[in-house]
Coordinates of C-alpha atoms in Angstrom, one line a residue:
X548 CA 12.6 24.1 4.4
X549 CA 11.7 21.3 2.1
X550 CA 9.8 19.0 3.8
X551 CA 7.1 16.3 2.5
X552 CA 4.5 16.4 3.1
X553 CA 4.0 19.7 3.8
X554 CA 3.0 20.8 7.1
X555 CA 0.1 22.3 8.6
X556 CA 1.9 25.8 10.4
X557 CA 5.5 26.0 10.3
X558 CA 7.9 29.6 11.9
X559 CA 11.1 29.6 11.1
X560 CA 13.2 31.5 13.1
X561 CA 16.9 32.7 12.9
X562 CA 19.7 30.7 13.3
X563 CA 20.3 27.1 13.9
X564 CA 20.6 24.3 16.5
X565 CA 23.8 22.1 16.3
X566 CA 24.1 18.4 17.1
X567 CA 27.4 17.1 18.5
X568 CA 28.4 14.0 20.5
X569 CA 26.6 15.1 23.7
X570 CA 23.1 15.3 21.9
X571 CA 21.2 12.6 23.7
X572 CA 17.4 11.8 24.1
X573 CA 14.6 11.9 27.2
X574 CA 12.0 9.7 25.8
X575 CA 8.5 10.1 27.8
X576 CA 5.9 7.5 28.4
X577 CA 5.2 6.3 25.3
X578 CA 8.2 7.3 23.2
X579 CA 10.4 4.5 23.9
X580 CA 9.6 3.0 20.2
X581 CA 10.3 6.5 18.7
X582 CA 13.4 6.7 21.1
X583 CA 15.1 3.4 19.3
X584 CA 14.0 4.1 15.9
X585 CA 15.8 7.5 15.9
X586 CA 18.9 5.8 18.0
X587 CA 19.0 3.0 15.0
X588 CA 18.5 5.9 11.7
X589 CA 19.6 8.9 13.3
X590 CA 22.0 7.3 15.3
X591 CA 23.8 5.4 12.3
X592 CA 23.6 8.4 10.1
X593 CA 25.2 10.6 12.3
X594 CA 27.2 8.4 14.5
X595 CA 25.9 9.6 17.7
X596 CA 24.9 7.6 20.4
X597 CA 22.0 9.7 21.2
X598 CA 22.1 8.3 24.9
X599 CA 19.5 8.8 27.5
X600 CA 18.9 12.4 29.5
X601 CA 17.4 13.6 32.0
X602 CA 14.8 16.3 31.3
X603 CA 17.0 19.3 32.5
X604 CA 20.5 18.6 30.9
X605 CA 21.5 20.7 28.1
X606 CA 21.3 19.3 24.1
X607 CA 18.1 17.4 24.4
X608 CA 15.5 15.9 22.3
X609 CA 12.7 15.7 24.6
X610 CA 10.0 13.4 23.1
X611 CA 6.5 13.6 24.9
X612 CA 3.0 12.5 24.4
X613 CA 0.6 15.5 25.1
X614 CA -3.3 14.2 25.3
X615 CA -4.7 17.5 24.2
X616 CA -3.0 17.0 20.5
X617 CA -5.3 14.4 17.6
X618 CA -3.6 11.0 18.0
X619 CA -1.2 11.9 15.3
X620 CA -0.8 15.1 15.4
X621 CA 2.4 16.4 16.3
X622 CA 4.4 19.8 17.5
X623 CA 8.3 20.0 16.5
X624 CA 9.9 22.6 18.6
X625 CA 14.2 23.8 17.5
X626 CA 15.2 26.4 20.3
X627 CA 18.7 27.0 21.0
X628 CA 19.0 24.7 23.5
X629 CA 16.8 21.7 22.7
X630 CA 14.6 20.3 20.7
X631 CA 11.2 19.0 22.1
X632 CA 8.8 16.5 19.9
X633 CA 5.4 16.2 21.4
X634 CA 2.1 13.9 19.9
X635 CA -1.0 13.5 20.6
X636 CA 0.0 9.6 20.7
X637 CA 2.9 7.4 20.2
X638 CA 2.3 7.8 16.4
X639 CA 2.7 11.5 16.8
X640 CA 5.6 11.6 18.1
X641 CA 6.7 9.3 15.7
X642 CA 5.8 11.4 13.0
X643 CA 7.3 14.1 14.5
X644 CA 10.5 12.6 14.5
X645 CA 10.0 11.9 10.5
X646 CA 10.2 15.2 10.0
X647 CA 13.0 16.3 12.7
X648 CA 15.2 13.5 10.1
X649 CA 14.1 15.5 6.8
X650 CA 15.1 18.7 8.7
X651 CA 18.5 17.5 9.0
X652 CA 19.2 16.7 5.5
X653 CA 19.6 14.0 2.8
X654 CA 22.6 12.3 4.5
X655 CA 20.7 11.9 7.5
X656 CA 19.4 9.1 5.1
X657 CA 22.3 7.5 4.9
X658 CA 23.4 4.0 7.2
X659 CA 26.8 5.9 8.1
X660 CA 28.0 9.2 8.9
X661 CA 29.7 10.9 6.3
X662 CA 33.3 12.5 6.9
X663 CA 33.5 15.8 8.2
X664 CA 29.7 16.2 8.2
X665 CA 28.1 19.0 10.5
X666 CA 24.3 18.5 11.7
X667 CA 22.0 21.1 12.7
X668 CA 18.8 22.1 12.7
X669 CA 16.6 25.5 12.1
X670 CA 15.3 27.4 14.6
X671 CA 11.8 26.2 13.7
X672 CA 7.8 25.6 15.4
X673 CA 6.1 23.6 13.4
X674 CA 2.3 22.1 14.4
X675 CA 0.9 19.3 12.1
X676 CA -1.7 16.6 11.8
X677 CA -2.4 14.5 9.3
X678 CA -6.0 15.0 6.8
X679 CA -7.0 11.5 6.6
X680 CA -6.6 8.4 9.1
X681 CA -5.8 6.3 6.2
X682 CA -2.6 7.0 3.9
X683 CA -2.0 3.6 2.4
X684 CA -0.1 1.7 -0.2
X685 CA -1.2 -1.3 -1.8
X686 CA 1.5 -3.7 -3.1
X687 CA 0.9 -6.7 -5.0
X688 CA 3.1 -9.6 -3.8
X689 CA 0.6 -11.9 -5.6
X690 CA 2.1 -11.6 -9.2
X691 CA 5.8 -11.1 -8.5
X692 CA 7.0 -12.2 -4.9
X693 CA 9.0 -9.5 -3.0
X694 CA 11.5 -10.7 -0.3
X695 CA 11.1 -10.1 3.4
X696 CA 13.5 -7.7 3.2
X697 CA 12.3 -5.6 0.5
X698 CA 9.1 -5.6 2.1
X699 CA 10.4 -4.7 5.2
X700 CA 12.6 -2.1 3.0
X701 CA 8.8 -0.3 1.7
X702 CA 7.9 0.0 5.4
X703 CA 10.6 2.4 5.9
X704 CA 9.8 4.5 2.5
X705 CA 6.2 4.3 4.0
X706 CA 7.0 5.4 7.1
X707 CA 9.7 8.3 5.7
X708 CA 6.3 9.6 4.0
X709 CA 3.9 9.5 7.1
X710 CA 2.2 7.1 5.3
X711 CA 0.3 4.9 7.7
X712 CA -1.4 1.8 6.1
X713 CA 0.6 -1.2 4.3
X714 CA -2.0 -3.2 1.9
X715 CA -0.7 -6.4 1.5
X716 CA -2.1 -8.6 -1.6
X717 CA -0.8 -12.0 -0.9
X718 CA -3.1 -14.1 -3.0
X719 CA -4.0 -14.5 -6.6
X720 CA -4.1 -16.3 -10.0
X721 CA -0.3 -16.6 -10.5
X722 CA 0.3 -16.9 -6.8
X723 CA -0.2 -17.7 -2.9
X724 CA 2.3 -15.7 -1.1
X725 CA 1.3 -16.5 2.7
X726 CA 2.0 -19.9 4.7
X727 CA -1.3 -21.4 5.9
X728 CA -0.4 -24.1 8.2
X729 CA -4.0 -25.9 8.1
X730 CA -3.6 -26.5 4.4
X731 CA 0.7 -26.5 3.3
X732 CA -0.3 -27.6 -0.4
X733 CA -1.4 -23.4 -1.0
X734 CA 2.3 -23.1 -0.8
X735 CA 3.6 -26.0 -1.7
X736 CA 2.2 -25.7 -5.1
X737 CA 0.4 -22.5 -5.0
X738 CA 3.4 -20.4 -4.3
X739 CA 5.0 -21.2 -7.5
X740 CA 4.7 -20.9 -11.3
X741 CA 6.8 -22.8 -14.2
X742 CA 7.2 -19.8 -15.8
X743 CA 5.8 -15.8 -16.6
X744 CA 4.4 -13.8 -19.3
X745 CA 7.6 -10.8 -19.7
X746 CA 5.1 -7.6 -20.8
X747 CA 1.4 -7.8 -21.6
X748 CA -0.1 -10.8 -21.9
X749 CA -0.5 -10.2 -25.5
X750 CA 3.3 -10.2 -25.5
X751 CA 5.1 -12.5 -27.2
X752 CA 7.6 -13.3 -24.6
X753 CA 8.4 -15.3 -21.8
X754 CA 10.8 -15.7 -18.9
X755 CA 11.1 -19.5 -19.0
X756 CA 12.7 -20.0 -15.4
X757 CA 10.4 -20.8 -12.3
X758 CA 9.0 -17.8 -10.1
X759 CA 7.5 -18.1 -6.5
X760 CA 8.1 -17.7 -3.1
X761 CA 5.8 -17.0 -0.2
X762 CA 6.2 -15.5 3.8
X763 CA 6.1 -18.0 6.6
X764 CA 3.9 -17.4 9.4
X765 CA 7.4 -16.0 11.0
X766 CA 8.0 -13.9 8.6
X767 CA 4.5 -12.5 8.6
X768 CA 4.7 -11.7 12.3
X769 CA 8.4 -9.9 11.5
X770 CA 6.7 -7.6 8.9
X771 CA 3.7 -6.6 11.4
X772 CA 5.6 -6.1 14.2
X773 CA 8.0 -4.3 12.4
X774 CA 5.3 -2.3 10.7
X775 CA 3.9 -1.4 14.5
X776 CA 7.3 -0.2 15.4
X777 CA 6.5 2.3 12.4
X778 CA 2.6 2.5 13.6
X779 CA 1.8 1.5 10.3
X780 CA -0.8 -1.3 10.3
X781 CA -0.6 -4.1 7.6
X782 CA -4.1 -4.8 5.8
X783 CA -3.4 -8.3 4.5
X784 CA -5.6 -9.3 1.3
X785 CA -7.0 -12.7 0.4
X786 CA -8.9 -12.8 -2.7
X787 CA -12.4 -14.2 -3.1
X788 CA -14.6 -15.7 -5.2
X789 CA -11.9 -14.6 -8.2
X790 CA -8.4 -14.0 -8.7
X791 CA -8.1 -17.5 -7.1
X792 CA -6.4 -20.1 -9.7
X793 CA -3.7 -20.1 -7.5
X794 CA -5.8 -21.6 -5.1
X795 CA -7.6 -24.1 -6.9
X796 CA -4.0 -25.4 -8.1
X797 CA -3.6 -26.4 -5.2
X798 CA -6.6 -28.0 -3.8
X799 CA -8.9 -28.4 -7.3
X800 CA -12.2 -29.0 -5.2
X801 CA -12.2 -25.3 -4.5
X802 CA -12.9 -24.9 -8.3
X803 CA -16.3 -25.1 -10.2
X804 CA -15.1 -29.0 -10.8
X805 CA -18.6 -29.5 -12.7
X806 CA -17.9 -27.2 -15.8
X807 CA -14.0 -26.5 -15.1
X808 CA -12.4 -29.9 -16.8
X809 CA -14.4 -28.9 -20.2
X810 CA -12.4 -26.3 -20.6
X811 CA -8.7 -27.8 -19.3
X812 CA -7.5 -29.5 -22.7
X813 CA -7.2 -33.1 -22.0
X814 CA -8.9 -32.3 -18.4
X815 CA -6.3 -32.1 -16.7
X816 CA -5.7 -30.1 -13.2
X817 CA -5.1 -26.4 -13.0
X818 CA -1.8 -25.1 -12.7
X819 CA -0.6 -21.5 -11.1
X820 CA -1.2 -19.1 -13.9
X821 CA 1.2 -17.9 -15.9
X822 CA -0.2 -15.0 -17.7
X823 CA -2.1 -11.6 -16.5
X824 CA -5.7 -10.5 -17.2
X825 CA -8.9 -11.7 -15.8
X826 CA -9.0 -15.0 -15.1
X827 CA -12.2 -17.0 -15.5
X828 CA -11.8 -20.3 -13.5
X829 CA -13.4 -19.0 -9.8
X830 CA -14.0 -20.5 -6.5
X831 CA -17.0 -23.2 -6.1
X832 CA -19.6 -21.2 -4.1
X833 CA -20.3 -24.3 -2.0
X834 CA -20.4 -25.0 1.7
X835 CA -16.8 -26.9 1.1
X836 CA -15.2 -23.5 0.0
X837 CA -16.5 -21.7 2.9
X838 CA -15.3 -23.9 5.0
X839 CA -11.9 -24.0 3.5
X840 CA -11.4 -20.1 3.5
X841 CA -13.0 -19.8 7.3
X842 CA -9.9 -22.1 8.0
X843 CA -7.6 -19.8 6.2
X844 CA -9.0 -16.6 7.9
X845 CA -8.8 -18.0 10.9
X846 CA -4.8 -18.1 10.7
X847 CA -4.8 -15.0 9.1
X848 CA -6.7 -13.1 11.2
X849 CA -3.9 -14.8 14.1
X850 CA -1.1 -13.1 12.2
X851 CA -3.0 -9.7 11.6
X852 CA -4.3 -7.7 14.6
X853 CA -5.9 -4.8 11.8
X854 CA -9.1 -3.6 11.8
X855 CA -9.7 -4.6 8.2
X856 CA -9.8 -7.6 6.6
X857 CA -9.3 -7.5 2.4
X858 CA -11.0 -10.0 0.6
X859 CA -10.5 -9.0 -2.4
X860 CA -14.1 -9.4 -4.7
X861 CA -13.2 -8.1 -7.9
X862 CA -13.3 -9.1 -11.8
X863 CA -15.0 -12.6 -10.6
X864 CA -16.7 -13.3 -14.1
X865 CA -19.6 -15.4 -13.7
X866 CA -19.3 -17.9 -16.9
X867 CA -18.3 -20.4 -14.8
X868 CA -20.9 -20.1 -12.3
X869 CA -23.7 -19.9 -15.6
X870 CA -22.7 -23.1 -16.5
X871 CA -22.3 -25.0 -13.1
X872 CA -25.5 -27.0 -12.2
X873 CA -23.7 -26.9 -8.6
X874 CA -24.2 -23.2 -8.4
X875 CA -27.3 -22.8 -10.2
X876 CA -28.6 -24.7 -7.6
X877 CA -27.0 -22.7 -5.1
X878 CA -28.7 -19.4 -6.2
X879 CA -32.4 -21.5 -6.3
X880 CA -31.9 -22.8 -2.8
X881 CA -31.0 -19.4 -1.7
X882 CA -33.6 -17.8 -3.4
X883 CA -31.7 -15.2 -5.1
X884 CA -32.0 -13.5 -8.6
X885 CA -28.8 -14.0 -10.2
X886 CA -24.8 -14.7 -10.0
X887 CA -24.3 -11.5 -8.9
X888 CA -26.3 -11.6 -6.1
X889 CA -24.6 -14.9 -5.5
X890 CA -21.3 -13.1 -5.0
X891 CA -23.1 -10.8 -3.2
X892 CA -24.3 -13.8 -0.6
X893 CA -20.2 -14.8 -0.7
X894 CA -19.3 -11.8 0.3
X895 CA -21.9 -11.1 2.7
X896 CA -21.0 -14.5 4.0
X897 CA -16.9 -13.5 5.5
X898 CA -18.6 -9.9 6.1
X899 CA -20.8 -11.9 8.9
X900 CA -17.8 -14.3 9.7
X901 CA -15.4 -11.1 10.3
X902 CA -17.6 -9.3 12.2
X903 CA -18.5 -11.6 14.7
X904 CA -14.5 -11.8 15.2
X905 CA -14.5 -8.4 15.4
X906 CA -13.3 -6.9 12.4
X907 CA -14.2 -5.4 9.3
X908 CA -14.4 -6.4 5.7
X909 CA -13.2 -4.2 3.0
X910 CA -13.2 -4.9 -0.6
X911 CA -12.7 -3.6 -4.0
X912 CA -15.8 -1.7 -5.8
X913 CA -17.5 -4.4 -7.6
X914 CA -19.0 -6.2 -4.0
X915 CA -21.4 -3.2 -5.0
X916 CA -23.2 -5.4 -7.5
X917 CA -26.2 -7.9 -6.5
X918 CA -25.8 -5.4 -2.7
X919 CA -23.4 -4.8 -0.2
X920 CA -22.7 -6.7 2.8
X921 CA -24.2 -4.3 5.5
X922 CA -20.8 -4.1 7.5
X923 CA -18.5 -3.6 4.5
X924 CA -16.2 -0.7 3.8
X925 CA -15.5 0.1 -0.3
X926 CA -11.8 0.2 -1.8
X927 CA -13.4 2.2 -5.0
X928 CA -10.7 1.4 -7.6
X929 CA -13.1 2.0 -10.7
X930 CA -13.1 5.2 -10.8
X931 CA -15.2 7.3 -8.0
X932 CA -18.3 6.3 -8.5
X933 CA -18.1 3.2 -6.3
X934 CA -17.3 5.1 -3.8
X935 CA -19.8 7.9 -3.7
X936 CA -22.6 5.3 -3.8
X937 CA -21.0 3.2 -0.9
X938 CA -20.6 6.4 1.0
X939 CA -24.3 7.2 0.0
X940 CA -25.5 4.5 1.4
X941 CA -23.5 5.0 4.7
X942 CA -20.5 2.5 4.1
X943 CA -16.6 3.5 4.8
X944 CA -14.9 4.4 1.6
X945 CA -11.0 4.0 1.0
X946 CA -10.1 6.2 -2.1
X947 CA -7.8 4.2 -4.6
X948 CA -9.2 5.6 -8.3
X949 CA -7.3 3.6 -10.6
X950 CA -7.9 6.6 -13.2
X951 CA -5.4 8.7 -11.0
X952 CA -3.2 6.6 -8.5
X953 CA -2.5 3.5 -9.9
X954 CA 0.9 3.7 -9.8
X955 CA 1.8 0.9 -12.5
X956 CA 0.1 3.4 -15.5
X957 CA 2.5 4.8 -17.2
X958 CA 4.4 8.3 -15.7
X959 CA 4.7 10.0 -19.7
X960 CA 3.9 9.7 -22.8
X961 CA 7.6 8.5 -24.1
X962 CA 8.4 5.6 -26.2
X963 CA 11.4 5.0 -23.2
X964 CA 9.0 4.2 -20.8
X965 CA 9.3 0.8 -19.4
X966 CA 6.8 -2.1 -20.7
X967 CA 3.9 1.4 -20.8
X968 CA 0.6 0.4 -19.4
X969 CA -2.4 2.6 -18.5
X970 CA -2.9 6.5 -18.9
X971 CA -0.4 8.6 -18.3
X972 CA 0.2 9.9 -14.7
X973 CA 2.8 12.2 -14.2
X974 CA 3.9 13.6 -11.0
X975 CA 1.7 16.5 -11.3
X976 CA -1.3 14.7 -12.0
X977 CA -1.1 12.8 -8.8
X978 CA -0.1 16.1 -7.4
X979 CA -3.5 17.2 -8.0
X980 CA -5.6 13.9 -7.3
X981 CA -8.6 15.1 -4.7
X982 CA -9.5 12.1 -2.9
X983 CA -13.0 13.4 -1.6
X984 CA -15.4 13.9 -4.5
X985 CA -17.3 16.9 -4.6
X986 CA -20.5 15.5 -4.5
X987 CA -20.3 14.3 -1.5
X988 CA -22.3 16.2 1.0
X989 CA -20.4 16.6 4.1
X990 CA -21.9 13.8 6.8
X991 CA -21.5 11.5 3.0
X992 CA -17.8 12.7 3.3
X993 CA -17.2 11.6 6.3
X994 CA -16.9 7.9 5.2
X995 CA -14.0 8.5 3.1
X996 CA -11.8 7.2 5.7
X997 CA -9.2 8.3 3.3
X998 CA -7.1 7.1 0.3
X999 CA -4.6 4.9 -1.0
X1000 CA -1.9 4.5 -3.8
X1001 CA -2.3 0.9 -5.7
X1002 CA 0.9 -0.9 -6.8
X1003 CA 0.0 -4.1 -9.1
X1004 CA 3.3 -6.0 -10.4
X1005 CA 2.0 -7.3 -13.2
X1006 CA 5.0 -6.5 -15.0
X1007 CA 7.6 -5.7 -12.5
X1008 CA 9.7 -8.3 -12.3
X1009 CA 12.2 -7.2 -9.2
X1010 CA 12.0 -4.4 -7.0
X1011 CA 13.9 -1.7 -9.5
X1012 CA 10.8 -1.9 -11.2
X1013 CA 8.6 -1.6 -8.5
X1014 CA 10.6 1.7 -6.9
X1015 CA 10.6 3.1 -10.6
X1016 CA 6.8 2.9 -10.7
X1017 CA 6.4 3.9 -7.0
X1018 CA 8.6 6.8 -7.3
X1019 CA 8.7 9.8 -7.0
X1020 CA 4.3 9.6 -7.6
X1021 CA 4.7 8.3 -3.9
X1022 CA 5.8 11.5 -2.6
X1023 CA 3.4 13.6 -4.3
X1024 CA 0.4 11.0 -3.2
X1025 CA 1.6 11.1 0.1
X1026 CA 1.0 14.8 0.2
X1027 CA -2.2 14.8 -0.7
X1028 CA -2.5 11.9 1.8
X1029 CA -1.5 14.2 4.7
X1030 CA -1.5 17.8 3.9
X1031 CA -4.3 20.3 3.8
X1032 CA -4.3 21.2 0.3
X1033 CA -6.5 23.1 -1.8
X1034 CA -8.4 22.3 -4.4
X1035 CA -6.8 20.7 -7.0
X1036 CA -6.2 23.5 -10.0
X1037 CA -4.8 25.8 -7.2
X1038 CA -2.2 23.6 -5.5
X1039 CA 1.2 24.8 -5.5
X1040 CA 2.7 22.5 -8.4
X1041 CA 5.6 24.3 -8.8
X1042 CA 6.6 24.8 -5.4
X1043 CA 6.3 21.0 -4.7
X1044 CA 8.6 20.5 -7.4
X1045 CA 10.8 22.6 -5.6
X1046 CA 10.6 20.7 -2.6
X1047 CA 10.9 17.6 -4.5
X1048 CA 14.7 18.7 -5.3
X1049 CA 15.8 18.2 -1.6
X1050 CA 13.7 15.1 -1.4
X1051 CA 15.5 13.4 -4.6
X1052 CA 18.7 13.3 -2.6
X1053 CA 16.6 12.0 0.3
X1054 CA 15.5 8.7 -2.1
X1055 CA 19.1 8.7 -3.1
X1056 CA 20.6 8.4 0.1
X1057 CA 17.5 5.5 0.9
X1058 CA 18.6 4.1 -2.6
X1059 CA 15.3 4.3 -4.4
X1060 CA 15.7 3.8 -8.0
X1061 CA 13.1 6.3 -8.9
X1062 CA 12.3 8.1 -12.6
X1063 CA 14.4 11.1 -12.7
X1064 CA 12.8 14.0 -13.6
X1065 CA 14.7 13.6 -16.9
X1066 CA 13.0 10.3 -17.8
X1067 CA 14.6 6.9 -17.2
X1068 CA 17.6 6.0 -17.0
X1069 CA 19.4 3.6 -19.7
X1070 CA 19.0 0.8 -17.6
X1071 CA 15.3 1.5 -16.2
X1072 CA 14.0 1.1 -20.1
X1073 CA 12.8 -2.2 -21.4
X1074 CA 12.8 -1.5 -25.1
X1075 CA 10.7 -4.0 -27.3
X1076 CA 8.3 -5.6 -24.1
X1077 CA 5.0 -4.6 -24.9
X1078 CA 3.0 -2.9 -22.9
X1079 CA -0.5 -1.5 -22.6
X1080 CA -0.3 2.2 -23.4
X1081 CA -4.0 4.0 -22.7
X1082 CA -4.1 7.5 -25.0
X1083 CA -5.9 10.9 -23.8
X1084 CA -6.8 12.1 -20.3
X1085 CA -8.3 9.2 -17.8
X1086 CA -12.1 9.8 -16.7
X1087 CA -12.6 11.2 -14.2
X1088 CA -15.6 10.1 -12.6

C-alpha cells in the first residue's frame, strides 16, 4: 500500500472491503467536521451520499475519538464489514480519514466519479501518530500575491499530506498582502507595485504591467476557518524592523525619514519595491512605529487565534540606523551597545506585547544577534546553527534550514530548470533532511517543536510555478515531517520512490503541476530568465 507518509504499524490482511451506495457514516462526538469533509471529497469522488448510520447497521465508517490515543494519533481499522477510524482528537480522526482516501486510490482525488469505477479497500490495521507537532509550510504571498482560492487550494495539498501548520508571509518590500482596517493606505498603496523584476534581480528583464492584490479581513477569516476545518492552524507573518518598504510606501513616517531622502534621487517618497534582495530602507525604531505596528497586531491577532505570532526579524541591515541621529539617540537613551542590540530591544519589545495577549513570538534566526527576547521561539533558516543555540539556551526551535528545504532552490542540476536559484535539492535530498541535529542532547531536543518547508516567490510568478517548486519535495518533506524515520543514510530512498508512483496520480487527479520525475515539462521551462544557480553540496551545519 502506497501511502504518504508512511505509517507507524500497518497488517494487511487478505481480501478487500467494497463500497457501494449503502456505505454511510456514524460520526462520534467530535467527528462531525471529519464527517463533512469526507461527505464533500469522498462523497464527490465516488458519488455516494455517505449518509448517516447508526452504529449497528452494516457498511459503516464508524469515526470515534478515543482519549487513550496522542491527540493526533490515529487507528484505521478495514474488516469485512466496516471500517472504524478512531483519534486521539478531532485531528486524529481527521488524519485517519487522509489516509482511508489514499487507500482508495488516485481517483478518489478526483471532484467526480469516474464511469464504471469500483471502490474498495484492504483488509488493513494500521496505528499511526505523527513525530513532530509542527509540520508546516511557509508560503510567501508577500512577493507574488496568490488568490483566495489558490490559497485555500494549498490547504487541501496540506492537509492531503498531514501537514498541519500553514505559514502565511503577508508583508514585505514588494508588498502588503492583508487588509488593516486602522490604517487602509497599507493596502491602498502598499498592496501594489507598477511593475516586477522577471528572474534575478540582476536580470535584465521586466514584466511591465502592475502586480498586487491583498486578502480582506473576510477573506482572512475564510482561509482560517477553512484551515480549522482541516485542523491546520495559520501562522500569519508581519515583518519587522526589515523587509518593510512596502510599509513605509505607504505611510513614509515609518521610515528612517532623517537619513532615507539622501538616498531617494530627487527625494522623493518610497514606492513598493520592485526588485528582490535585501532591502536597506527599514522601519524607524521610534515610539511612532511601535505604536503603529501594536495597531496592526492588534487586528491581526483578531483574525488569527494561533499560538504564534511571526514577526519576521531577518536581513534588517543597519546602514540606515548608523546614519540616523533619531536612532543613535535611541540606542544612548536605552543604554545599549549597538544596532543590533537595538533590534534586539524591537523585537524584545512585540515579544512583551504578545505575551501579555497571550501568545508567542517566533522569528527567523537572526533575532539571535544583540539577545533574544526571553519568550521567543527560533525559525532557524540559516542553516542549523540558530537553532541549536536557541534550543541551548531553552527557546522553541522550528526547523526550516534553508540549506535543505527551501523549496525555491533548484530540484537538478539542468540547464531546463526554470529561472535556477540555490543549491540543488532533489527529491532525495529532502528525502533524507533530519530535522533534529545530533548535537542536541535530548532535554535540548525537546525544543525542536518540529520543522517546516519554506516557499519564497521571488520568482514565481503564478501558481504553476509555485506547485512546480512545491512538488513533489512536498511529499518527501512531509514524510520526514510525520514518519518515524531513520537516520538519514539508511532511509528507504528507493522504496519511497516507489510509493511516490501511486502518489503522482494522486497530484494528478488534485491537478498539481509538479516536476515529473523526467524533468520539466516544455511548458514548465523558462529558457533565458536568469536565475541564481548555487554549485556543490549546501553546508550542512
Amino acid at each position: 500500500m502506497d501511502l504518504i507518509p508512511a505509517p507507524r504499524q500497518m497488517e494487511r490482511a487478505e481480501g478487500f472491503y467494497e463500497l457501494g451506495d449503502g456505505f454511510g457514516i456514524e460520526a462520534g462526538p467530535g467527528t462531525e467536521d471529519t464527517a463533512r469533509w469526507l461527505r464533500a471529497t469522498l462523497g464527490a469522488a465516488t458519488g455516494f451520499a455517505l449518509p448517516p448510520r447508526k452504529g449497528d447497521e452494516y457498511d459503516v465508517l464508524h469515526l470515534s475519538v478515543r482519549p487513550g490515543l496522542d491527540a493526533e494519533a490515529y487507528r484505521l481499522v478495514i474488516a469485512p464489514h466496516g471500517v472504524h477510524i478512531q483519534g486521539g482528537s478531532p485531528a486524529g480522526v481527521f488524519w485517519g480519514a487522509q489516509t482511508l482516501r489514499q487507500l482508495l486510490g488516485p481517483d478518489a482525488f478526483r471532484r467526480a466519479p469516474l464511469p464504471g469505477r469500483t471502490w474498495r479497500l484492504p483488509l488493513t490495521e494500521i496505528r499511526d501518530a505523527p513525530r513532530f507537532r509542527w509540520r508546516g509550510l511557509m508560503l510567501d504571498v508577500a512577493r507574488h500575491f496568490m488568490p483566495k482560492d489558490g490559497v485555500l487550494r494549498y490547504l487541501d495539498l496540506l492537509a492531503a499530506h498531514k501537514l498541519n501548520v500553514f505559514h502565511l508571509h503577508l508583508t514585505d518590500d514588494q508588498g502588503w498582502r492583508i487588509e488593516i482596517e486602522k490604517y487602509p493606505r497599507l493596502t491602498e498603496v502598499g498592496s501594489w507595485r507598477a511593475r516586477t523584476k522577471f528572474g534575478h534581480r540582476a536580470s535584465p528583464l521586466w514584466d511591465d504591467k502592475p502586480h498586487g492584490g491583498f486578502y480582506t479581513q473576510d477573506d482572512i477569516r475564510e482561509i482560517v476557518a477553512y484551515a480549522a476545518e482541516r485542523h491546520i492552524t495559520v501562522v500569519p507573518e508581519i515583518d519587522v524592523p526589515g523587509h518593510s518598504q512596502a510599509a513605509i510606501a505607504a505611510y513614509p513616517e515609518l521610515g528612517n525619514s532623517d537619513v532615507i531622502t539622501a538616498s531617494i534621487e530627487g527625494g522623493s517618497a518610497l514606492s513598493v519595491w520592485d526588485t528582490w534582495g535585501i532591502n536597506p530602507n527599514v522601519l524607524a525604531p521610534t515610539d511612532n512605529t511601535l505604536r503603529f505596528y501594536e495597531g496592526v497586531f492588534e487586528e491581526v491577532l483578531e483574525l488569527f487565534p494561533s499560538e504564534f505570532i511571526h514577526v519576521g526579524g531577518d536581513e534588517c541591515l543597519k546602514d540606515q540606523w548608523r546614519r540616523s541621529p533619531t536612532a543613535q539617540a535611541r540606542i544612548g537613551e536605552l543604554g545599549l551597545k549597538d544596532e543590533d542590540e537595538l533590534q534586539a530591544w524591537f523585537i524584545g519589545h512585540f515579544d512583551t506585547w504578545l505575551t501579555a495577549r497571550g501568545r508567542r513570538l517566533i522569528g527567523w534566526d537572526e533575532i539571535l544577534e544583540g539577545g533574544l527576547a526571553q519568550g521567543a521561539t527560533v525559525s532557524s533558516w540559516r542553516g542549523y546553527a540558530g537553532g541549536i543555540a536557541a534550543a541551548r539556551a531553552g527557546h522553541d526551535v522550528v526547523m526550516c534550514p534553508e540549506q535543505q528545504v527551501y523549496l525555491d532552490h533548484r530540484q537538478h542540476e539542468g540547464a531546463d530548470e526554470p529561472v535556477p536559484i540555490g543549491y540543488v535539492r532533489t527529491l532525495e535530498d529532502v528525502y533524507r533532511f533530519e530535522p533534529v541535529p545530533a548535537e542536541l542532547t535530548p532535554d535540548e531536543a525537546r525544543h525542536v517543536l518540529g520543522t517546516q518547508a519554506n516557499v519564497w516567490t521571488e520568482v514565481m510568478e503564478d501558481q504553476a510555478r509555485v506547485d512546480y517548486q512545491t512538488f513533489p519535495r512536498l511529499a518527501a518533506f512531509a514524510e520526514v515531517a510525520w514518519s518515524p524515520l531513520p537516520a538519514p543514510a539508511e532511509r528507504d530512498f528507493p522504496g519511497f520512490e516507489r510509493r511516490m508512483a501511486a502518489h503522482y496520480g494522486r497530484l494528478d487527479a488534485l491537478g498539481v503541476a509538479y516536476r515529473p520525475p523526467a524533468g520539466p515539462r516544455p511548458w514548465q521551462r523558462r529558457p533565458g530568465v536568469l536565475g541564481r544557480p548555487i554549485d556543490g553540496p549546501p553546508p550542512n551545519r
